[in-house]
């Protein structure tokens, strides 16, 4: 089980694919474990080496007392990349993970490009709480998916929802760690410094995102020097709902 350390915090990560290929790093959203990247892992591993890490608080990474800050999470990611020996990487970030990706690109030369799913340049005034479900409560885990996925997807894929509930029970954060991660979102504001991020950036956002408004995604793409916006029908977890289209766009973007 590969781990990296940032001070006393142990950080879990998984690597798959050809070590000689370009590396795609996946950074997750508030409260979710690595399960959320299963769809992108299947689509990108092979042509790329994929690296999925649990942010502090989630999955098999340590959960120190919060609140957390995005710069702490960036330092965690840097420790993981250093442990793996990654010099230049493509970064995919969802929600909170997208904020971490933005700050990583601002502070470091490691990112070659960014793909940002359902994220924003500022976290104030987002109501994240509907996304939380206690890992010990299967009903709450399923109910909270109504804020993350469209009703059409929920109704059409009950078997997928059942599997997601099981994965969430095993990997998602406790309430305390969820609050610590959510605090990092609330305090984040890069709206006046996006001009400092000059790597190609693809912003993909669900048009029906009930928690991270699509207008914030459009603003992010407009204000990034090399930003491109793609809106897709679907909810917050657009990488799951529209996985084939998202993966096709990620593949083409990273190849270019």
CSV table of C-alpha atoms in Angstrom, one decimal:
chain,number,residue,atom,x,y,z
A,1,UNK,CA,0.0,0.0,0.0
A,2,UNK,CA,1.9,3.1,-1.1
A,3,UNK,CA,1.8,6.1,1.2
A,4,UNK,CA,3.5,9.5,1.4
A,5,UNK,CA,4.0,11.7,4.4
A,6,UNK,CA,3.5,15.4,4.9
A,7,UNK,CA,4.9,15.8,8.4
A,8,UNK,CA,2.9,13.5,10.6
A,9,UNK,CA,0.1,13.0,8.1
A,10,UNK,CA,0.1,9.7,6.2
A,11,UNK,CA,-1.4,10.0,2.7
A,12,UNK,CA,-2.6,7.0,0.7
A,13,UNK,CA,-2.3,6.9,-3.1
A,14,UNK,CA,-2.8,4.3,-5.8
A,15,UNK,CA,-0.9,4.2,-9.2
A,16,UNK,CA,-1.9,2.1,-12.2
A,17,UNK,CA,-0.7,1.9,-15.8
A,18,UNK,CA,2.5,2.2,-17.7
A,19,UNK,CA,5.1,4.1,-15.7
A,20,UNK,CA,6.7,5.4,-18.9
A,21,UNK,CA,3.4,7.1,-19.9
A,22,UNK,CA,2.4,10.6,-18.8
A,23,UNK,CA,0.8,10.7,-15.4
A,24,UNK,CA,-2.8,11.9,-14.7
A,25,UNK,CA,-3.4,12.8,-11.0
A,26,UNK,CA,-6.9,12.7,-9.6
A,27,UNK,CA,-7.9,14.9,-6.6
A,28,UNK,CA,-11.3,14.3,-5.1
A,29,UNK,CA,-14.2,16.3,-3.8
A,30,UNK,CA,-15.3,17.1,-0.3
A,31,UNK,CA,-16.0,14.0,1.7
A,32,UNK,CA,-15.5,11.4,-1.0
A,33,UNK,CA,-13.0,8.6,-1.1
A,34,UNK,CA,-11.1,7.4,-4.1
A,35,UNK,CA,-14.2,5.5,-5.4
A,36,UNK,CA,-15.3,8.6,-7.2
A,37,UNK,CA,-12.5,8.2,-9.8
A,38,UNK,CA,-13.5,4.6,-10.8
A,39,UNK,CA,-15.0,5.9,-14.0
A,40,UNK,CA,-12.1,8.0,-15.1
A,41,UNK,CA,-9.6,5.4,-14.0
A,42,UNK,CA,-11.1,2.9,-16.4
A,43,UNK,CA,-11.1,5.4,-19.2
A,44,UNK,CA,-7.6,6.8,-18.8
A,45,UNK,CA,-5.4,4.0,-17.5
A,46,UNK,CA,-3.4,2.5,-20.3
A,47,UNK,CA,-2.7,5.5,-22.5
A,48,UNK,CA,-1.8,7.3,-19.2
A,49,UNK,CA,-0.4,6.3,-15.9
A,50,UNK,CA,-3.1,7.2,-13.3
A,51,UNK,CA,-2.5,8.3,-9.7
A,52,UNK,CA,-5.4,8.6,-7.3
A,53,UNK,CA,-4.9,9.9,-3.8
A,54,UNK,CA,-7.2,10.3,-0.9
A,55,UNK,CA,-7.2,13.8,0.4
A,56,UNK,CA,-6.5,14.1,4.1
A,57,UNK,CA,-9.6,13.0,6.0
A,58,UNK,CA,-10.9,10.6,3.4
A,59,UNK,CA,-10.3,6.9,2.6
A,60,UNK,CA,-7.0,5.5,3.8
A,61,UNK,CA,-5.3,8.8,4.4
A,62,UNK,CA,-5.0,10.2,7.9
A,63,UNK,CA,-7.7,12.5,9.3
A,64,UNK,CA,-6.0,15.0,11.6
A,65,UNK,CA,-8.1,17.5,13.4
A,66,UNK,CA,-9.4,20.4,11.3
A,67,UNK,CA,-10.2,22.8,9.9
A,68,UNK,CA,-8.1,22.1,6.8
A,69,UNK,CA,-6.9,24.7,4.3
A,70,UNK,CA,-6.2,24.3,0.6
A,71,UNK,CA,-2.6,25.2,1.0
A,72,UNK,CA,-2.2,22.2,3.4
A,73,UNK,CA,-3.9,19.9,0.8
A,74,UNK,CA,-1.5,21.3,-1.9
A,75,UNK,CA,1.4,20.4,0.4
A,76,UNK,CA,-0.1,16.9,0.8
A,77,UNK,CA,-0.3,16.4,-3.0
A,78,UNK,CA,3.2,17.7,-3.4
A,79,UNK,CA,4.4,15.0,-0.9
A,80,UNK,CA,2.6,12.3,-2.9
A,81,UNK,CA,4.1,13.5,-6.2
A,82,UNK,CA,7.5,13.6,-4.6
A,83,UNK,CA,7.1,10.1,-3.2
A,84,UNK,CA,6.0,8.8,-6.6
A,85,UNK,CA,8.8,10.6,-8.4
A,86,UNK,CA,6.4,12.6,-10.6
A,87,UNK,CA,7.9,15.7,-12.2
A,88,UNK,CA,5.2,16.9,-14.6
A,89,UNK,CA,1.6,15.7,-14.5
A,90,UNK,CA,-1.8,16.4,-15.8
A,91,UNK,CA,-4.2,17.1,-12.9
A,92,UNK,CA,-7.9,16.3,-12.7
A,93,UNK,CA,-9.7,17.9,-9.7
A,94,UNK,CA,-13.4,17.7,-8.7
A,95,UNK,CA,-14.9,20.3,-6.3
A,96,UNK,CA,-12.4,20.8,-3.5
A,97,UNK,CA,-9.9,18.8,-5.5
A,98,UNK,CA,-10.3,21.3,-8.3
A,99,UNK,CA,-9.4,24.1,-5.9
A,100,UNK,CA,-6.3,22.2,-4.8
A,101,UNK,CA,-5.4,21.7,-8.5
A,102,UNK,CA,-5.7,25.4,-9.2
A,103,UNK,CA,-3.5,26.4,-6.2
A,104,UNK,CA,-1.0,23.6,-7.1
A,105,UNK,CA,-0.7,25.1,-10.6
A,106,UNK,CA,-0.3,28.6,-9.3
A,107,UNK,CA,2.5,27.6,-6.9
A,108,UNK,CA,4.3,24.8,-8.8
A,109,UNK,CA,5.6,23.9,-12.2
A,110,UNK,CA,4.5,20.3,-11.9
A,111,UNK,CA,1.1,20.6,-13.6
A,112,UNK,CA,1.2,20.4,-17.4
A,113,UNK,CA,-2.6,20.9,-17.6
A,114,UNK,CA,-5.7,21.1,-15.5
A,115,UNK,CA,-9.1,19.5,-15.9
A,116,UNK,CA,-11.6,20.9,-13.4
A,117,UNK,CA,-14.9,19.1,-12.8
A,118,UNK,CA,-17.7,20.9,-10.9
A,119,UNK,CA,-15.4,23.4,-9.1
A,120,UNK,CA,-15.1,27.2,-8.6
A,121,UNK,CA,-12.5,29.9,-8.0
A,122,UNK,CA,-14.2,30.9,-4.7
A,123,UNK,CA,-15.9,28.8,-2.1
A,124,UNK,CA,-17.9,31.4,-0.1
A,125,UNK,CA,-21.7,31.0,0.0
A,126,UNK,CA,-21.7,27.4,-1.3
A,127,UNK,CA,-24.1,25.2,0.7
A,128,UNK,CA,-22.2,21.9,0.7
A,129,UNK,CA,-24.1,20.1,3.5
A,130,UNK,CA,-26.6,18.3,1.3
A,131,UNK,CA,-23.7,16.3,-0.1
A,132,UNK,CA,-22.8,14.7,3.3
A,133,UNK,CA,-23.9,11.3,4.3
A,134,UNK,CA,-22.6,9.5,7.4
A,135,UNK,CA,-20.6,6.4,6.4
A,136,UNK,CA,-22.4,4.4,9.0
A,137,UNK,CA,-25.9,5.3,7.7
A,138,UNK,CA,-26.7,3.7,4.3
A,139,UNK,CA,-30.0,5.5,4.0
A,140,UNK,CA,-28.3,8.9,4.5
A,141,UNK,CA,-25.6,8.0,2.0
A,142,UNK,CA,-28.2,7.2,-0.6
A,143,UNK,CA,-30.4,10.2,0.2
A,144,UNK,CA,-27.5,12.6,-0.1
A,145,UNK,CA,-26.8,11.4,-3.6
A,146,UNK,CA,-29.8,13.5,-4.7
A,147,UNK,CA,-27.7,16.6,-4.3
A,148,UNK,CA,-24.8,15.1,-6.3
A,149,UNK,CA,-26.6,13.3,-9.2
A,150,UNK,CA,-29.5,14.2,-11.4
A,151,UNK,CA,-32.9,12.6,-10.8
A,152,UNK,CA,-32.7,11.0,-14.2
A,153,UNK,CA,-29.5,9.3,-13.4
A,154,UNK,CA,-30.7,8.1,-10.0
A,155,UNK,CA,-33.9,6.6,-11.5
A,156,UNK,CA,-32.1,5.0,-14.4
A,157,UNK,CA,-29.2,3.3,-12.5
A,158,UNK,CA,-30.4,1.8,-9.2
A,159,UNK,CA,-27.6,-0.8,-9.4
A,160,UNK,CA,-24.9,1.8,-9.7
A,161,UNK,CA,-26.4,3.8,-6.8
A,162,UNK,CA,-26.3,0.6,-4.6
A,163,UNK,CA,-22.6,0.1,-5.4
A,164,UNK,CA,-21.8,3.8,-4.7
A,165,UNK,CA,-23.5,3.5,-1.3
A,166,UNK,CA,-21.3,0.6,-0.5
A,167,UNK,CA,-18.1,2.4,-1.6
A,168,UNK,CA,-19.1,5.5,0.3
A,169,UNK,CA,-19.6,3.5,3.5
A,170,UNK,CA,-16.1,2.1,3.2
A,171,UNK,CA,-14.2,5.3,2.0
A,172,UNK,CA,-16.0,8.5,2.8
A,173,UNK,CA,-15.1,10.9,5.6
A,174,UNK,CA,-16.5,11.1,9.1
A,175,UNK,CA,-18.6,14.2,10.0
A,176,UNK,CA,-15.6,15.8,11.7
A,177,UNK,CA,-13.3,15.3,8.7
A,178,UNK,CA,-16.1,16.4,6.3
A,179,UNK,CA,-16.4,19.6,8.2
A,180,UNK,CA,-12.6,20.1,8.1
A,181,UNK,CA,-12.6,19.6,4.3
A,182,UNK,CA,-15.6,21.9,3.8
A,183,UNK,CA,-13.8,24.6,5.8
A,184,UNK,CA,-11.1,24.6,3.2
A,185,UNK,CA,-13.7,25.2,0.5
A,186,UNK,CA,-15.3,28.0,2.4
A,187,UNK,CA,-12.0,29.9,2.9
A,188,UNK,CA,-10.8,29.5,-0.6
A,189,UNK,CA,-10.7,32.5,-2.9
A,190,UNK,CA,-8.5,32.6,-6.0
A,191,UNK,CA,-10.7,34.9,-8.0
A,192,UNK,CA,-8.2,37.7,-8.1
A,193,UNK,CA,-5.2,35.5,-8.9
A,194,UNK,CA,-6.4,33.2,-11.7
A,195,UNK,CA,-4.3,35.2,-14.1
A,196,UNK,CA,-1.2,33.6,-12.5
A,197,UNK,CA,-2.3,30.1,-13.8
A,198,UNK,CA,-1.0,29.8,-17.4
A,199,UNK,CA,-1.4,26.1,-18.0
A,200,UNK,CA,-4.2,24.8,-20.4
A,201,UNK,CA,-7.3,24.4,-18.3
A,202,UNK,CA,-10.5,22.5,-19.2
A,203,UNK,CA,-13.5,23.3,-17.0
A,204,UNK,CA,-16.3,20.7,-17.2
A,205,UNK,CA,-19.5,21.4,-15.2
A,206,UNK,CA,-22.9,19.8,-14.9
A,207,UNK,CA,-25.6,22.3,-16.1
A,208,UNK,CA,-27.9,21.0,-13.3
A,209,UNK,CA,-25.3,21.0,-10.5
A,210,UNK,CA,-27.4,21.8,-7.4
A,211,UNK,CA,-24.5,22.6,-5.1
A,212,UNK,CA,-21.7,24.1,-7.1
A,213,UNK,CA,-23.5,26.5,-9.5
A,214,UNK,CA,-22.6,26.2,-13.1
A,215,UNK,CA,-22.1,30.0,-13.3
A,216,UNK,CA,-19.0,29.6,-11.1
A,217,UNK,CA,-17.6,27.1,-13.6
A,218,UNK,CA,-18.2,29.5,-16.5
A,219,UNK,CA,-16.6,32.3,-14.6
A,220,UNK,CA,-13.6,30.1,-13.8
A,221,UNK,CA,-13.0,29.2,-17.4
A,222,UNK,CA,-13.5,32.8,-18.6
A,223,UNK,CA,-10.9,34.2,-16.1
A,224,UNK,CA,-8.2,31.5,-16.5
A,225,UNK,CA,-5.8,32.7,-19.2
A,226,UNK,CA,-6.0,29.4,-21.1
A,227,UNK,CA,-9.4,28.2,-19.9
A,228,UNK,CA,-12.1,26.4,-21.9
A,229,UNK,CA,-15.6,25.7,-20.6
A,230,UNK,CA,-17.7,22.6,-21.4
A,231,UNK,CA,-21.2,22.4,-19.9
A,232,UNK,CA,-22.9,19.0,-19.9
A,233,UNK,CA,-26.4,17.9,-18.9
A,234,UNK,CA,-26.1,16.4,-15.4
A,235,UNK,CA,-25.5,17.1,-11.8
A,236,UNK,CA,-22.5,17.7,-9.6
A,237,UNK,CA,-20.8,14.3,-10.1
A,238,UNK,CA,-20.6,14.9,-13.9
A,239,UNK,CA,-17.6,12.5,-14.2
A,240,UNK,CA,-19.9,9.7,-13.2
A,241,UNK,CA,-23.1,10.8,-14.9
A,242,UNK,CA,-21.5,11.6,-18.3
A,243,UNK,CA,-18.4,9.4,-17.8
A,244,UNK,CA,-17.9,8.5,-21.5
A,245,UNK,CA,-18.1,12.0,-22.7
A,246,UNK,CA,-16.0,13.3,-19.9
A,247,UNK,CA,-13.4,10.7,-20.5
A,248,UNK,CA,-13.3,11.4,-24.2
A,249,UNK,CA,-12.8,15.1,-23.5
A,250,UNK,CA,-10.1,14.4,-20.9
A,251,UNK,CA,-8.3,12.0,-23.3
A,252,UNK,CA,-8.3,14.5,-26.1
A,253,UNK,CA,-7.3,17.4,-23.9
A,254,UNK,CA,-4.3,15.6,-22.4
A,255,UNK,CA,-3.2,14.2,-25.7
A,256,UNK,CA,-3.2,17.7,-27.1
